[in-house]
Amino acid sequence: DDAAVTARGAEIYAEACASCHGDALEGQPNWREKLPNGRLPAPPHDETGHTWHHPDADLFAITKQGTAALVGGGYQSDMPGYGAILSDDDIIAVLSFIKASWPQEIRERHDDINRRAGR
């Protein structure tokens, strides 16, 4: 809920994330259907996607290390890790921007997911 952090997150999102996840957090078309290369398109980060179904710690790890690193088992993804590009504070700012866009009900559900995850 920190306006400065959220504003910084919006700037970073526009620079580093929007080209795949969309300017309005809408993701790529047919994001649940595998591409010919077997990978999934970039999902939306708005309330219609599954981002809010994951605890903050997992979202942070995906952003920092990439999806394949978190999932393991040879999983292939076009989502790279941004740990060498973005600071931890930058990643938190982006995630804050994304969460700030969700309706209050979704934010509360996500908070509950974090509580159940012990985070």
PDB file of C-alpha atoms in Angstrom:
ATOM      1  CA  ASP A   1       0.000   0.000   0.000  1.00  0.00           C
ATOM      2  CA  ASP A   2       3.035   2.290  -0.201  1.00  0.00           C
ATOM      3  CA  ALA A   3       2.330   4.663  -3.098  1.00  0.00           C
ATOM      4  CA  ALA A   4       6.029   5.315  -3.811  1.00  0.00           C
ATOM      5  CA  VAL A   5       6.849   1.597  -3.922  1.00  0.00           C
ATOM      6  CA  THR A   6       3.845   0.891  -6.136  1.00  0.00           C
ATOM      7  CA  ALA A   7       4.754   3.728  -8.514  1.00  0.00           C
ATOM      8  CA  ARG A   8       8.340   2.451  -8.773  1.00  0.00           C
ATOM      9  CA  GLY A   9       6.939  -1.033  -9.405  1.00  0.00           C
ATOM     10  CA  ALA A  10       4.791   0.305 -12.251  1.00  0.00           C
ATOM     11  CA  GLU A  11       7.884   1.811 -13.892  1.00  0.00           C
ATOM     12  CA  ILE A  12       9.898  -1.386 -13.559  1.00  0.00           C
ATOM     13  CA  TYR A  13       6.965  -3.491 -14.752  1.00  0.00           C
ATOM     14  CA  ALA A  14       6.649  -1.323 -17.874  1.00  0.00           C
ATOM     15  CA  GLU A  15      10.359  -1.735 -18.597  1.00  0.00           C
ATOM     16  CA  ALA A  16      10.901  -5.393 -17.725  1.00  0.00           C
ATOM     17  CA  CYS A  17       7.569  -7.240 -17.716  1.00  0.00           C
ATOM     18  CA  ALA A  18       4.954  -5.618 -19.946  1.00  0.00           C
ATOM     19  CA  SER A  19       6.439  -6.899 -23.203  1.00  0.00           C
ATOM     20  CA  CYS A  20       5.306 -10.419 -22.240  1.00  0.00           C
ATOM     21  CA  HIS A  21       2.670  -9.944 -19.534  1.00  0.00           C
ATOM     22  CA  GLY A  22       0.965  -6.951 -21.185  1.00  0.00           C
ATOM     23  CA  ASP A  23       0.720  -3.250 -20.439  1.00  0.00           C
ATOM     24  CA  ALA A  24      -2.521  -3.842 -18.521  1.00  0.00           C
ATOM     25  CA  LEU A  25      -1.319  -7.077 -16.829  1.00  0.00           C
ATOM     26  CA  GLU A  26      -3.482  -9.027 -19.300  1.00  0.00           C
ATOM     27  CA  GLY A  27      -0.929 -11.681 -20.296  1.00  0.00           C
ATOM     28  CA  GLN A  28      -0.617 -13.327 -23.671  1.00  0.00           C
ATOM     29  CA  PRO A  29      -3.576 -14.821 -25.556  1.00  0.00           C
ATOM     30  CA  ASN A  30      -4.490 -18.402 -24.760  1.00  0.00           C
ATOM     31  CA  TRP A  31      -2.101 -18.401 -21.809  1.00  0.00           C
ATOM     32  CA  ARG A  32      -3.375 -21.782 -20.587  1.00  0.00           C
ATOM     33  CA  GLU A  33      -2.586 -23.547 -23.885  1.00  0.00           C
ATOM     34  CA  LYS A  34       0.918 -24.783 -24.638  1.00  0.00           C
ATOM     35  CA  LEU A  35       2.741 -23.268 -27.584  1.00  0.00           C
ATOM     36  CA  PRO A  36       4.263 -25.467 -30.310  1.00  0.00           C
ATOM     37  CA  ASN A  37       7.527 -25.452 -28.324  1.00  0.00           C
ATOM     38  CA  GLY A  38       5.701 -26.992 -25.341  1.00  0.00           C
ATOM     39  CA  ARG A  39       5.933 -23.872 -23.195  1.00  0.00           C
ATOM     40  CA  LEU A  40       3.050 -21.839 -21.855  1.00  0.00           C
ATOM     41  CA  PRO A  41       2.467 -18.209 -22.890  1.00  0.00           C
ATOM     42  CA  ALA A  42       2.908 -15.498 -20.262  1.00  0.00           C
ATOM     43  CA  PRO A  43      -0.074 -15.499 -17.899  1.00  0.00           C
ATOM     44  CA  PRO A  44      -2.006 -12.418 -16.865  1.00  0.00           C
ATOM     45  CA  HIS A  45      -1.136 -10.808 -13.570  1.00  0.00           C
ATOM     46  CA  ASP A  46      -4.538  -9.214 -13.140  1.00  0.00           C
ATOM     47  CA  GLU A  47      -7.342 -10.871 -11.179  1.00  0.00           C
ATOM     48  CA  THR A  48      -8.176 -13.198 -14.101  1.00  0.00           C
ATOM     49  CA  GLY A  49      -4.833 -14.988 -13.897  1.00  0.00           C
ATOM     50  CA  HIS A  50      -3.342 -17.357 -11.394  1.00  0.00           C
ATOM     51  CA  THR A  51      -0.652 -15.059  -9.969  1.00  0.00           C
ATOM     52  CA  TRP A  52      -2.698 -14.357  -6.861  1.00  0.00           C
ATOM     53  CA  HIS A  53      -3.013 -18.107  -6.205  1.00  0.00           C
ATOM     54  CA  HIS A  54       0.658 -18.235  -5.196  1.00  0.00           C
ATOM     55  CA  PRO A  55       2.183 -16.954  -1.947  1.00  0.00           C
ATOM     56  CA  ASP A  56       4.445 -13.925  -2.095  1.00  0.00           C
ATOM     57  CA  ALA A  57       7.567 -15.994  -1.454  1.00  0.00           C
ATOM     58  CA  ASP A  58       6.889 -18.121  -4.537  1.00  0.00           C
ATOM     59  CA  LEU A  59       6.157 -15.062  -6.685  1.00  0.00           C
ATOM     60  CA  PHE A  60       9.391 -13.485  -5.498  1.00  0.00           C
ATOM     61  CA  ALA A  61      11.368 -16.675  -6.260  1.00  0.00           C
ATOM     62  CA  ILE A  62       9.830 -17.018  -9.730  1.00  0.00           C
ATOM     63  CA  THR A  63      10.697 -13.419 -10.536  1.00  0.00           C
ATOM     64  CA  LYS A  64      14.213 -13.647  -9.147  1.00  0.00           C
ATOM     65  CA  GLN A  65      15.183 -17.143 -10.331  1.00  0.00           C
ATOM     66  CA  GLY A  66      12.763 -17.911 -13.168  1.00  0.00           C
ATOM     67  CA  THR A  67       9.909 -20.371 -13.310  1.00  0.00           C
ATOM     68  CA  ALA A  68      12.034 -23.354 -14.327  1.00  0.00           C
ATOM     69  CA  ALA A  69      14.310 -22.903 -11.309  1.00  0.00           C
ATOM     70  CA  LEU A  70      11.370 -22.931  -8.923  1.00  0.00           C
ATOM     71  CA  VAL A  71       9.443 -25.783 -10.553  1.00  0.00           C
ATOM     72  CA  GLY A  72      12.514 -27.934 -11.280  1.00  0.00           C
ATOM     73  CA  GLY A  73      12.344 -31.369 -12.877  1.00  0.00           C
ATOM     74  CA  GLY A  74      13.439 -30.086 -16.275  1.00  0.00           C
ATOM     75  CA  TYR A  75      10.437 -27.771 -16.583  1.00  0.00           C
ATOM     76  CA  GLN A  76      10.826 -25.392 -19.525  1.00  0.00           C
ATOM     77  CA  SER A  77       9.620 -21.802 -19.405  1.00  0.00           C
ATOM     78  CA  ASP A  78      10.176 -18.549 -21.246  1.00  0.00           C
ATOM     79  CA  MET A  79      10.114 -16.727 -17.891  1.00  0.00           C
ATOM     80  CA  PRO A  80      13.726 -15.897 -17.078  1.00  0.00           C
ATOM     81  CA  GLY A  81      15.048 -15.030 -13.675  1.00  0.00           C
ATOM     82  CA  TYR A  82      15.606 -11.321 -13.112  1.00  0.00           C
ATOM     83  CA  GLY A  83      17.927 -11.631 -10.117  1.00  0.00           C
ATOM     84  CA  ALA A  84      20.909 -10.337 -12.077  1.00  0.00           C
ATOM     85  CA  ILE A  85      18.893  -7.412 -13.454  1.00  0.00           C
ATOM     86  CA  LEU A  86      16.561  -6.340 -10.651  1.00  0.00           C
ATOM     87  CA  SER A  87      17.372  -5.829  -6.986  1.00  0.00           C
ATOM     88  CA  ASP A  88      15.253  -7.532  -4.343  1.00  0.00           C
ATOM     89  CA  ASP A  89      13.634  -4.162  -3.642  1.00  0.00           C
ATOM     90  CA  ASP A  90      12.817  -3.775  -7.358  1.00  0.00           C
ATOM     91  CA  ILE A  91      11.177  -7.215  -7.410  1.00  0.00           C
ATOM     92  CA  ILE A  92       9.151  -6.359  -4.319  1.00  0.00           C
ATOM     93  CA  ALA A  93       8.089  -3.088  -5.968  1.00  0.00           C
ATOM     94  CA  VAL A  94       6.882  -4.909  -9.095  1.00  0.00           C
ATOM     95  CA  LEU A  95       4.958  -7.449  -7.043  1.00  0.00           C
ATOM     96  CA  SER A  96       3.473  -4.594  -4.988  1.00  0.00           C
ATOM     97  CA  PHE A  97       2.338  -2.878  -8.194  1.00  0.00           C
ATOM     98  CA  ILE A  98       0.736  -6.092  -9.438  1.00  0.00           C
ATOM     99  CA  LYS A  99      -1.048  -6.777  -6.147  1.00  0.00           C
ATOM    100  CA  ALA A 100      -2.246  -3.161  -5.924  1.00  0.00           C
ATOM    101  CA  SER A 101      -4.129  -3.687  -9.198  1.00  0.00           C
ATOM    102  CA  TRP A 102      -6.244  -6.531  -7.791  1.00  0.00           C
ATOM    103  CA  PRO A 103      -9.735  -5.948  -6.431  1.00  0.00           C
ATOM    104  CA  GLN A 104      -9.914  -5.876  -2.627  1.00  0.00           C
ATOM    105  CA  GLU A 105     -11.542  -9.336  -2.482  1.00  0.00           C
ATOM    106  CA  ILE A 106      -8.660 -10.888  -4.427  1.00  0.00           C
ATOM    107  CA  ARG A 107      -6.100  -9.065  -2.278  1.00  0.00           C
ATOM    108  CA  GLU A 108      -7.756 -10.470   0.838  1.00  0.00           C
ATOM    109  CA  ARG A 109      -7.763 -13.983  -0.633  1.00  0.00           C
ATOM    110  CA  HIS A 110      -4.078 -13.592  -1.505  1.00  0.00           C
ATOM    111  CA  ASP A 111      -3.338 -12.404   2.028  1.00  0.00           C
ATOM    112  CA  ASP A 112      -5.031 -15.573   3.283  1.00  0.00           C
ATOM    113  CA  ILE A 113      -2.864 -17.684   0.966  1.00  0.00           C
ATOM    114  CA  ASN A 114       0.197 -16.002   2.460  1.00  0.00           C
ATOM    115  CA  ARG A 115      -1.052 -16.696   6.002  1.00  0.00           C
ATOM    116  CA  ARG A 116      -1.678 -20.371   5.205  1.00  0.00           C
ATOM    117  CA  ALA A 117       1.787 -20.607   3.653  1.00  0.00           C
ATOM    118  CA  GLY A 118       3.239 -19.268   6.904  1.00  0.00           C
ATOM    119  CA  ARG A 119       4.511 -16.092   5.300  1.00  0.00           C
TER     120      ARG A 119
END
